[in-house]
Tab-separated table of C-alpha atoms in Angstrom:
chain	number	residue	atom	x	y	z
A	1	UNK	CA	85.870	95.119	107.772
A	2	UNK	CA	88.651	93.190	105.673
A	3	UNK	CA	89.989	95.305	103.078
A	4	UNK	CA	90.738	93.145	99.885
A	5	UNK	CA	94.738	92.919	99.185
A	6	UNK	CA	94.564	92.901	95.791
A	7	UNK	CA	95.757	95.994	93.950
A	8	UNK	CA	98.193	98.634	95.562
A	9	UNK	CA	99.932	95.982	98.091
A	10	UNK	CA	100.252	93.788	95.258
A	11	UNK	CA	101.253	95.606	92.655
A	12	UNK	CA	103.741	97.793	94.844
A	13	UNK	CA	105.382	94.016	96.151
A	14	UNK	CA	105.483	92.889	93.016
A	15	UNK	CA	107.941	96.154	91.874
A	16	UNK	CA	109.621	95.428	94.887
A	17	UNK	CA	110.934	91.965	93.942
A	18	UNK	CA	111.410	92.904	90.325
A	19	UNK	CA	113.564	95.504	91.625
A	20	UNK	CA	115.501	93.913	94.182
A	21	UNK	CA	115.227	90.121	93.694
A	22	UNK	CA	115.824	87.801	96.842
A	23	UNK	CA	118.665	86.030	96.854
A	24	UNK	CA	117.413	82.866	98.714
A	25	UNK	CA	113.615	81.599	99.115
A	26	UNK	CA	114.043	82.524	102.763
A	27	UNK	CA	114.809	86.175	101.870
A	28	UNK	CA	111.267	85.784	100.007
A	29	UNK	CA	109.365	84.384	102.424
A	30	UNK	CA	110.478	86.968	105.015
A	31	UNK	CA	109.733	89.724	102.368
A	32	UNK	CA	106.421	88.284	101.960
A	33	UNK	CA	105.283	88.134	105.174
A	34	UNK	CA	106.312	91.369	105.729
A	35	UNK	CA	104.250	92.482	102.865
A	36	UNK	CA	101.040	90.740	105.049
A	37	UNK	CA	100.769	87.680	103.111
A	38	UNK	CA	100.099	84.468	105.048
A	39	UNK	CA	102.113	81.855	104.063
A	40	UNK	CA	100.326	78.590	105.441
A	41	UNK	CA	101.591	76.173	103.022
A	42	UNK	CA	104.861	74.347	102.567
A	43	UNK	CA	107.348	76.425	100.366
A	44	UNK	CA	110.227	74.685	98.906
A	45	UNK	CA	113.601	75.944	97.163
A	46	UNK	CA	111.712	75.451	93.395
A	47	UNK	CA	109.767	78.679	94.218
A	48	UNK	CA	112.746	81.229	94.371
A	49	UNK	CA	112.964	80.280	90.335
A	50	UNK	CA	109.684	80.265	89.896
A	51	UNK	CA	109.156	83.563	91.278
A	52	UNK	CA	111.917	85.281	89.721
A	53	UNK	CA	110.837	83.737	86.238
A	54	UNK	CA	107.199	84.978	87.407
A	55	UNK	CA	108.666	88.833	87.825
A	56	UNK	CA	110.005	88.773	84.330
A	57	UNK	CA	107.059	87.912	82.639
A	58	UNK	CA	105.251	90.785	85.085
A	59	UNK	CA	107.998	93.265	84.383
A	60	UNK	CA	107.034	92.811	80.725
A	61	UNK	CA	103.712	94.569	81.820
A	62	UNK	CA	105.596	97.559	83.196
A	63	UNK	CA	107.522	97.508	79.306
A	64	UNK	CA	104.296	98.048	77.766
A	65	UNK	CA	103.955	100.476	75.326
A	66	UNK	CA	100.309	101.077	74.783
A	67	UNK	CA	97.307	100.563	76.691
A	68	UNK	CA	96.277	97.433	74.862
A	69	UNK	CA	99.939	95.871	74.922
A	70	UNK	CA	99.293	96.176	78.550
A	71	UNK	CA	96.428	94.603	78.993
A	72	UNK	CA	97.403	91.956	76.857
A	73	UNK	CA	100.096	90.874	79.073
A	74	UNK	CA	98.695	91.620	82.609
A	75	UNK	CA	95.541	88.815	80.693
A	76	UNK	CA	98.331	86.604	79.843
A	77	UNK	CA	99.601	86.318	83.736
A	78	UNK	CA	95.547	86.190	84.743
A	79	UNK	CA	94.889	83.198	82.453
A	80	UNK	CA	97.827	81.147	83.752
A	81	UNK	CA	97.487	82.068	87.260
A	82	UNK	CA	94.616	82.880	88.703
A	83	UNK	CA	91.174	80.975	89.175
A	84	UNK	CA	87.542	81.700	89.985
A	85	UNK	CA	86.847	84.124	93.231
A	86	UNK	CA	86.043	82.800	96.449
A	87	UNK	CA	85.538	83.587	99.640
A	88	UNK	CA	88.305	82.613	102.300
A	89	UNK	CA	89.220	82.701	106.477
A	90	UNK	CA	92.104	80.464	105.770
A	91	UNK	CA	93.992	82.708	108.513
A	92	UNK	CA	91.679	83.285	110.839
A	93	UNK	CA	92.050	86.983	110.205
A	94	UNK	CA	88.611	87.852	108.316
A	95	UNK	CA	86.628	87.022	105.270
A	96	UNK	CA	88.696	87.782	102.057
A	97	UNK	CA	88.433	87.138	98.280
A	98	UNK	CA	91.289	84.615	96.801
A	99	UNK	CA	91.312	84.227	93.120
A	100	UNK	CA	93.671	81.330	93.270
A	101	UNK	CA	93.050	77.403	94.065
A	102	UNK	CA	93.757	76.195	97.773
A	103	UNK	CA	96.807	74.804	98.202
A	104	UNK	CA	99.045	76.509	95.760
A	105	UNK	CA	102.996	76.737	96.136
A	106	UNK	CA	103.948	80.192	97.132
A	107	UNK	CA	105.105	81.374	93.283
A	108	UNK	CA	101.840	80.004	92.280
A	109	UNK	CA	100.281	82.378	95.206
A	110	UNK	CA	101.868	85.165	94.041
A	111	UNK	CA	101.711	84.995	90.450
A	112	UNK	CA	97.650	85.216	91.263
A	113	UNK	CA	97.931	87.952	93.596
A	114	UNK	CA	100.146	90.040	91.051
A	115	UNK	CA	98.127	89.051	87.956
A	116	UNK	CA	94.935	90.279	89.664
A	117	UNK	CA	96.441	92.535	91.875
A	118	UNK	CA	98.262	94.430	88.322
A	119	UNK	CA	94.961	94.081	87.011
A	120	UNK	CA	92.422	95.932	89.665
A	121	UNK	CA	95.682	98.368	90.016
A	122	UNK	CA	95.378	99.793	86.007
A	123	UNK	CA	91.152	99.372	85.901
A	124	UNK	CA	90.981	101.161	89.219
A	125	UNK	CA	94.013	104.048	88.711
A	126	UNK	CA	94.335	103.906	85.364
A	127	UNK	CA	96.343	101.828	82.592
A	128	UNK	CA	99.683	104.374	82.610
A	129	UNK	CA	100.098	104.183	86.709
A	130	UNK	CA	102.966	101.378	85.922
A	131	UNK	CA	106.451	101.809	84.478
A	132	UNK	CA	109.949	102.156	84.554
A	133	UNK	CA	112.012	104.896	86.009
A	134	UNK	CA	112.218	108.257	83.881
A	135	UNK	CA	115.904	108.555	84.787
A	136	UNK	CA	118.177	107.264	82.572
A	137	UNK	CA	120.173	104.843	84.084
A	138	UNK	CA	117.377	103.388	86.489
A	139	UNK	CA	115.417	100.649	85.070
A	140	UNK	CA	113.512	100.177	88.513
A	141	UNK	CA	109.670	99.894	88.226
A	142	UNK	CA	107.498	101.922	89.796
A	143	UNK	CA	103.711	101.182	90.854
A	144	UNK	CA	101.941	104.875	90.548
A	145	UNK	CA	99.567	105.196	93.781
A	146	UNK	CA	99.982	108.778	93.806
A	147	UNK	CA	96.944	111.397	94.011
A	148	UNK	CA	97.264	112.809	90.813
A	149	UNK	CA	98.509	109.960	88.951
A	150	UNK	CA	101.659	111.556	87.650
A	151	UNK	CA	104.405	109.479	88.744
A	152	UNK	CA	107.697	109.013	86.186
A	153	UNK	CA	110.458	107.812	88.482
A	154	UNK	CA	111.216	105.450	91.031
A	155	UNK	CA	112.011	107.231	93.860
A	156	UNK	CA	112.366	110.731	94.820
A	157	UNK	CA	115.781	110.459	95.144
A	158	UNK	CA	115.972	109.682	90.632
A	159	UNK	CA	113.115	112.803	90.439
A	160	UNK	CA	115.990	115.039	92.387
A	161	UNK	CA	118.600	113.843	90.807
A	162	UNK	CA	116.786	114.193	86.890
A	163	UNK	CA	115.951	117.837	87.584
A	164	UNK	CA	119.473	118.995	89.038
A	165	UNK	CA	120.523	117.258	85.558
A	166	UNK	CA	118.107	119.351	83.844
A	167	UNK	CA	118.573	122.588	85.784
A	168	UNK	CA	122.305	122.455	84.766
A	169	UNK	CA	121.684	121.518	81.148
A	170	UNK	CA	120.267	125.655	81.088
């Protein structure tokens, strides 16, 4: 059985390059493919930009302030990016569901596999399970895949570091 990618691998990726861009389409392509994404089609230096323009735009869906903001933008990346469902082997690896065209440059790729991936993230987990750090002076988003849902910072390093501030302010 092929688990579909979409969702927490996306979504969590996607926070990852927001919050610690590459500095050279290399660096991205070696972060993807760590991430498990086959990259079978030519990359060129044009998609470093185009990603990093790509994670602003997504970011703004972290920046949300209501539900319906929200889902206004994570609709705004799924119109521009992503196309019908099919089914795909492309890799060899097992049936899977794309919902992008064939032959896509890799920001292209990943701007559908955030959009949808964002999407079937806040439908399946909830609308609030994406933000931005509660600390402060982090601006890092976080992708909520926790059990109960009730994730506010980062890391658990900005969660320590928040309630130490707090325990001293008494």
């Amino acid at each position: 059985m092929h688990l579909n990618p979409y969702g927490e691998y996306a979504v969590t990726l996607a926070a990852d390059l927001a919050n610690h861009p590459p500095d050279s389409t290399g660096e991205l392509v070696d972060r993807c493919v760590d991430a498990g994404i086959v990259v079978d089609f030519p990359v060129t230096d044009d998609d470093l930009a185009d990603v990093l323009a790509m994670l602003d735009r997504w970011s703004a869906i972290a920046d949300a302030t209501s539900d319906e903001d929200r889902a206004e933008q994570v609709n705004l990346l799924l119109t521009k990016a992503s196309a019908y469902p099919r089914l795909t082997n492309h890799a060899g690896d097992g049936w899977h569901l794309h919902y992008r065209d064939d032959q896509q440059s890799l920001a292209g790729v990943l701007e559908a596999l955030f959009s949808v991936g964002t999407a079937l993230h806040l439908v399946g987990r909830g609308m609030h399970r994406l933000g931005r750090c509660a600390l402060e002076e982090c601006t890092a988003i976080y992708a909520d895949t926790s059990r109960n849902g009730r994730q506010r910072y980062c890391s658990p390093t900005c969660a320590n570091r928040d309630a130490v501030r707090r325990h001293r302010a008494r």
